[in-house]
Amino acid sequence: MNVRSLYTKISLLLALSTIVIISGCTGQTSASVKISESFTIAEVIDGDTVKLENGQAIRLLGINSPEADEHYYKESGDRLAALVLWKNVKLESGPEDKDRYGRLLRYIFIGDTFVNLQMVKEGYATVYILNPDEKYYLEFKEAEKDAKEKKMGVWFSSGVQACIEIVEFNYNAVGNDNENLNGEYVTFQNNCDSAIKMDGWAVKDEATNTYTFKGFALGSNSKVTLYTGSGNNAGDKLYWNKKQYAVWNNDGDTLFLRDEKGNLVLNYKYP
């Protein structure tokens, strides 16, 4: 083989390799974000779930709205209905196509309105980012911060949000969590100069686990620790009295703290 023929073959191989690499990269990029054609929303289930005309359920990405037994449930659903019901929308997918219930995971747009973000801006939903979908994370967090500061929607309460914070959260107990229930705990602190009556307040996870405070008041500039397992309530120690299974998922969960009227005081997502 002469030198010219060798150079020609090498050049062709390099060109083909470049085409393959570019094609592969382009395919990956277009697959991560897909904007669909228009669809019509035929039903609103609640503040974060809708159905198309063909019956397919859509779970709005990036947000979480109140459940049926929680404060602001009806208002959240009504607001989403006002935004999307019987309107033509465009859907944008994220890294995951569906959730475990078979619902499509999508961002919804109507013209210039980003519906998911609008629900957070107006206080009808809180931020719930499903990893690794972080595309609109900053926009969502900024909108939630603004709604919280203005006490809009789910954030409206008696004004104690600024007083209560989580100062320690051990959601991953040593060893098997189900065998070390009191190794799982969360500590709340009252940073204000007056006591906060928490009778009727509730702590809840993303599932259905709920702890309700009974006849308890958190003193000014004081802490209280809520343990998952069993024990005798005393002073700064309270017990959920779970007997068999841990509450907090090690790979990620959200703690919701609501006052006696169902108003959201804390929305703490980890990790």
Short mmCIF file of C-alpha atoms in Angstrom, two decimals:
data_model
loop_
_atom_site.label_atom_id
_atom_site.label_comp_id
_atom_site.label_asym_id
_atom_site.label_seq_id
_atom_site.Cartn_x
_atom_site.Cartn_y
_atom_site.Cartn_z
CA MET A 1 0.00 0.00 0.00
CA ASN A 2 1.42 3.40 -0.97
CA VAL A 3 1.59 6.35 1.44
CA ARG A 4 -1.17 8.32 -0.33
CA SER A 5 -3.65 5.39 -0.03
CA LEU A 6 -2.78 4.98 3.65
CA TYR A 7 -3.38 8.68 4.35
CA THR A 8 -6.69 8.52 2.48
CA LYS A 9 -7.95 5.58 4.58
CA ILE A 10 -6.86 7.21 7.83
CA SER A 11 -8.67 10.43 6.87
CA LEU A 12 -11.87 8.52 6.07
CA LEU A 13 -11.74 6.67 9.38
CA LEU A 14 -11.26 9.91 11.33
CA ALA A 15 -14.17 11.54 9.50
CA LEU A 16 -16.47 8.60 10.22
CA SER A 17 -15.45 8.60 13.90
CA THR A 18 -16.26 12.30 14.18
CA ILE A 19 -19.71 11.77 12.63
CA VAL A 20 -20.46 8.91 15.05
CA ILE A 21 -19.36 10.95 18.09
CA ILE A 22 -21.37 14.02 17.06
CA SER A 23 -24.43 11.89 16.29
CA GLY A 24 -24.17 10.17 19.66
CA CYS A 25 -23.89 13.46 21.56
CA THR A 26 -26.77 15.00 19.67
CA GLY A 27 -28.98 12.01 20.39
CA GLN A 28 -28.29 12.18 24.13
CA THR A 29 -29.05 15.89 24.32
CA SER A 30 -32.33 15.71 22.42
CA ALA A 31 -33.45 12.71 24.47
CA SER A 32 -33.05 14.55 27.80
CA VAL A 33 -35.50 17.34 26.92
CA LYS A 34 -38.52 16.76 24.70
CA ILE A 35 -41.16 19.38 23.98
CA SER A 36 -44.37 17.71 22.82
CA GLU A 37 -47.10 18.82 20.49
CA SER A 38 -50.21 20.36 22.05
CA PHE A 39 -52.51 18.35 24.31
CA THR A 40 -55.77 19.21 26.02
CA ILE A 41 -56.18 18.84 29.78
CA ALA A 42 -59.53 17.14 30.43
CA GLU A 43 -59.41 16.64 34.20
CA VAL A 44 -57.62 18.06 37.24
CA ILE A 45 -57.12 15.51 40.02
CA ASP A 46 -55.44 17.83 42.53
CA GLY A 47 -52.83 20.59 42.62
CA ASP A 48 -50.09 18.52 40.96
CA THR A 49 -51.88 15.88 38.86
CA VAL A 50 -54.02 16.17 35.72
CA LYS A 51 -55.37 13.92 32.97
CA LEU A 52 -55.32 14.31 29.20
CA GLU A 53 -58.31 13.64 26.95
CA ASN A 54 -57.03 10.10 26.33
CA GLY A 55 -57.07 9.40 30.09
CA GLN A 56 -53.29 9.52 30.56
CA ALA A 57 -52.37 10.96 33.97
CA ILE A 58 -49.69 13.67 34.18
CA ARG A 59 -47.73 14.38 37.39
CA LEU A 60 -46.35 17.92 37.36
CA LEU A 61 -42.58 17.82 37.84
CA GLY A 62 -40.82 19.87 40.48
CA ILE A 63 -43.79 20.55 42.75
CA ASN A 64 -45.88 18.98 45.50
CA SER A 65 -49.40 20.13 46.40
CA PRO A 66 -51.43 19.45 49.58
CA GLU A 67 -53.04 16.01 49.91
CA ALA A 68 -56.79 15.44 50.30
CA ASP A 69 -56.66 15.57 54.10
CA GLU A 70 -54.40 18.64 54.25
CA HIS A 71 -55.04 22.36 54.42
CA TYR A 72 -55.29 24.18 51.07
CA TYR A 73 -56.02 20.99 49.12
CA LYS A 74 -59.17 22.34 47.44
CA GLU A 75 -57.68 25.76 46.75
CA SER A 76 -54.62 24.20 45.11
CA GLY A 77 -56.70 21.98 42.84
CA ASP A 78 -59.05 24.83 41.94
CA ARG A 79 -56.13 27.07 40.98
CA LEU A 80 -54.57 24.43 38.73
CA ALA A 81 -57.95 23.87 37.09
CA ALA A 82 -58.27 27.60 36.40
CA LEU A 83 -54.85 27.52 34.74
CA VAL A 84 -55.12 24.39 32.57
CA LEU A 85 -58.57 22.78 32.39
CA TRP A 86 -59.75 22.35 28.77
CA LYS A 87 -56.79 24.33 27.52
CA ASN A 88 -54.16 23.32 24.99
CA VAL A 89 -50.82 22.81 26.69
CA LYS A 90 -47.31 21.77 25.75
CA LEU A 91 -45.50 19.16 27.80
CA GLU A 92 -41.78 18.98 28.53
CA SER A 93 -40.29 15.74 29.79
CA GLY A 94 -37.50 15.23 32.30
CA PRO A 95 -34.92 12.45 32.68
CA GLU A 96 -37.56 9.96 33.87
CA ASP A 97 -40.63 9.35 31.74
CA LYS A 98 -43.03 7.95 34.36
CA ASP A 99 -43.41 7.51 38.10
CA ARG A 100 -44.22 4.24 39.87
CA TYR A 101 -47.95 4.87 39.39
CA GLY A 102 -47.64 5.09 35.62
CA ARG A 103 -48.13 8.86 35.49
CA LEU A 104 -46.10 10.80 32.94
CA LEU A 105 -43.67 13.21 34.62
CA ARG A 106 -43.89 16.54 32.82
CA TYR A 107 -43.51 20.31 32.94
CA ILE A 108 -46.60 22.07 31.56
CA PHE A 109 -46.56 25.25 29.49
CA ILE A 110 -49.43 27.40 28.19
CA GLY A 111 -47.99 30.11 25.98
CA ASP A 112 -45.50 32.01 28.15
CA THR A 113 -46.88 30.56 31.40
CA PHE A 114 -44.80 27.86 33.07
CA VAL A 115 -47.64 26.23 35.00
CA ASN A 116 -45.53 24.22 37.49
CA LEU A 117 -43.58 27.33 38.47
CA GLN A 118 -46.72 29.46 38.64
CA MET A 119 -48.25 27.12 41.23
CA VAL A 120 -45.18 27.60 43.43
CA LYS A 121 -45.07 31.37 42.87
CA GLU A 122 -48.65 31.75 44.10
CA GLY A 123 -48.19 29.47 47.10
CA TYR A 124 -50.42 26.65 45.85
CA ALA A 125 -47.57 24.11 45.85
CA THR A 126 -44.16 23.57 47.39
CA VAL A 127 -40.94 22.63 45.62
CA TYR A 128 -40.35 18.91 45.12
CA ILE A 129 -37.37 18.21 42.87
CA LEU A 130 -36.97 14.59 41.77
CA ASN A 131 -33.28 13.86 41.32
CA PRO A 132 -31.51 14.00 38.95
CA ASP A 133 -33.98 16.45 37.40
CA GLU A 134 -32.52 19.78 38.47
CA LYS A 135 -33.20 21.83 35.33
CA TYR A 136 -35.43 24.49 36.90
CA TYR A 137 -34.19 24.08 40.47
CA LEU A 138 -33.06 27.69 41.00
CA GLU A 139 -36.26 29.15 39.55
CA PHE A 140 -38.39 26.91 41.75
CA LYS A 141 -36.45 27.66 44.94
CA GLU A 142 -36.53 31.41 44.31
CA ALA A 143 -40.28 31.30 43.69
CA GLU A 144 -40.85 29.28 46.86
CA LYS A 145 -38.72 31.66 48.93
CA ASP A 146 -40.72 34.63 47.65
CA ALA A 147 -44.08 32.94 48.32
CA LYS A 148 -42.96 31.97 51.81
CA GLU A 149 -41.81 35.50 52.64
CA LYS A 150 -45.14 36.89 51.43
CA LYS A 151 -47.03 34.15 53.35
CA MET A 152 -48.96 33.18 50.25
CA GLY A 153 -51.22 30.13 50.03
CA VAL A 154 -49.85 27.14 51.92
CA TRP A 155 -47.33 29.40 53.64
CA PHE A 156 -49.95 31.53 55.38
CA SER A 157 -50.01 30.90 59.15
CA SER A 158 -49.90 32.61 62.50
CA GLY A 159 -46.42 33.93 61.74
CA VAL A 160 -44.32 31.29 63.48
CA GLN A 161 -42.43 30.04 60.43
CA ALA A 162 -39.52 32.30 61.27
CA CYS A 163 -39.39 30.89 64.81
CA ILE A 164 -39.18 27.16 64.13
CA GLU A 165 -36.23 25.42 62.51
CA ILE A 166 -34.70 21.96 62.33
CA VAL A 167 -31.29 21.97 64.00
CA GLU A 168 -30.56 18.23 63.81
CA PHE A 169 -32.04 15.47 61.68
CA ASN A 170 -30.68 11.94 62.03
CA TYR A 171 -32.74 10.10 59.42
CA ASN A 172 -30.20 7.27 59.06
CA ALA A 173 -29.84 5.39 62.33
CA VAL A 174 -26.82 3.23 63.11
CA GLY A 175 -27.28 -0.28 61.75
CA ASN A 176 -30.71 -1.46 60.65
CA ASP A 177 -33.08 1.50 61.09
CA ASN A 178 -36.02 -0.81 61.82
CA GLU A 179 -34.09 -2.33 64.73
CA ASN A 180 -32.85 1.02 66.07
CA LEU A 181 -35.94 3.22 65.93
CA ASN A 182 -34.74 5.73 68.51
CA GLY A 183 -31.54 6.14 66.53
CA GLU A 184 -33.77 8.01 64.09
CA TYR A 185 -34.81 11.46 65.32
CA VAL A 186 -35.35 15.12 64.46
CA THR A 187 -34.73 18.15 66.69
CA PHE A 188 -36.78 21.34 66.39
CA GLN A 189 -35.77 24.68 67.87
CA ASN A 190 -37.88 27.73 68.77
CA ASN A 191 -35.73 30.78 68.06
CA CYS A 192 -38.29 33.32 69.29
CA ASP A 193 -38.64 34.95 72.72
CA SER A 194 -42.05 33.47 73.47
CA ALA A 195 -43.29 29.89 73.79
CA ILE A 196 -45.16 28.30 70.88
CA LYS A 197 -48.21 26.16 71.62
CA MET A 198 -47.91 23.12 69.34
CA ASP A 199 -51.00 21.20 70.45
CA GLY A 200 -52.55 19.72 67.31
CA TRP A 201 -49.47 20.36 65.17
CA ALA A 202 -48.39 17.46 62.97
CA VAL A 203 -45.16 16.07 61.52
CA LYS A 204 -45.54 14.03 58.32
CA ASP A 205 -43.28 12.36 55.76
CA GLU A 206 -43.90 11.90 52.02
CA ALA A 207 -45.89 8.76 52.76
CA THR A 208 -48.68 8.57 55.36
CA ASN A 209 -46.65 8.51 58.58
CA THR A 210 -47.98 11.27 60.86
CA TYR A 211 -47.12 12.34 64.41
CA THR A 212 -49.48 14.75 66.20
CA PHE A 213 -48.31 16.89 69.12
CA LYS A 214 -50.65 16.68 72.12
CA GLY A 215 -50.73 19.32 74.85
CA PHE A 216 -47.19 20.42 74.04
CA ALA A 217 -45.62 23.89 74.03
CA LEU A 218 -42.07 24.58 72.89
CA GLY A 219 -40.48 27.13 75.19
CA SER A 220 -38.71 30.24 73.98
CA ASN A 221 -35.21 29.59 72.63
CA SER A 222 -35.67 25.90 73.41
CA LYS A 223 -35.32 22.58 71.60
CA VAL A 224 -37.35 19.40 71.44
CA THR A 225 -36.32 16.08 69.89
CA LEU A 226 -38.86 13.72 68.34
CA TYR A 227 -37.69 10.09 68.34
CA THR A 228 -39.26 7.53 66.02
CA GLY A 229 -39.35 4.71 68.57
CA SER A 230 -40.97 4.21 71.97
CA GLY A 231 -40.36 5.98 75.26
CA ASN A 232 -41.87 8.25 77.89
CA ASN A 233 -42.37 11.86 76.84
CA ALA A 234 -40.42 14.14 79.15
CA GLY A 235 -39.32 17.74 78.78
CA ASP A 236 -37.34 18.04 75.58
CA LYS A 237 -37.89 14.43 74.44
CA LEU A 238 -40.98 13.18 72.59
CA TYR A 239 -41.61 9.72 71.14
CA TRP A 240 -43.53 8.74 68.00
CA ASN A 241 -43.99 5.23 69.44
CA LYS A 242 -43.46 3.41 66.17
CA LYS A 243 -43.13 -0.28 66.98
CA GLN A 244 -41.74 -1.95 63.88
CA TYR A 245 -40.69 0.26 60.99
CA ALA A 246 -38.61 3.42 60.70
CA VAL A 247 -40.22 6.55 59.25
CA TRP A 248 -37.54 8.47 57.38
CA ASN A 249 -36.12 7.05 54.14
CA ASN A 250 -32.33 7.00 54.07
CA ASP A 251 -32.15 7.82 50.36
CA GLY A 252 -34.35 10.92 50.57
CA ASP A 253 -37.63 12.16 52.02
CA THR A 254 -39.47 15.34 53.00
CA LEU A 255 -40.56 16.46 56.46
CA PHE A 256 -43.73 18.54 56.59
CA LEU A 257 -44.61 20.40 59.80
CA ARG A 258 -48.12 21.87 59.95
CA ASP A 259 -49.87 23.87 62.66
CA GLU A 260 -53.23 22.97 64.20
CA LYS A 261 -55.08 24.60 61.28
CA GLY A 262 -53.11 22.68 58.69
CA ASN A 263 -50.95 25.62 57.64
CA LEU A 264 -47.47 24.62 56.47
CA VAL A 265 -44.78 25.76 58.90
CA LEU A 266 -41.81 23.74 57.61
CA ASN A 267 -41.07 21.90 54.40
CA TYR A 268 -37.68 20.21 54.84
CA LYS A 269 -36.36 18.01 52.03
CA TYR A 270 -33.23 15.88 52.25
CA PRO A 271 -30.63 14.79 51.34
#
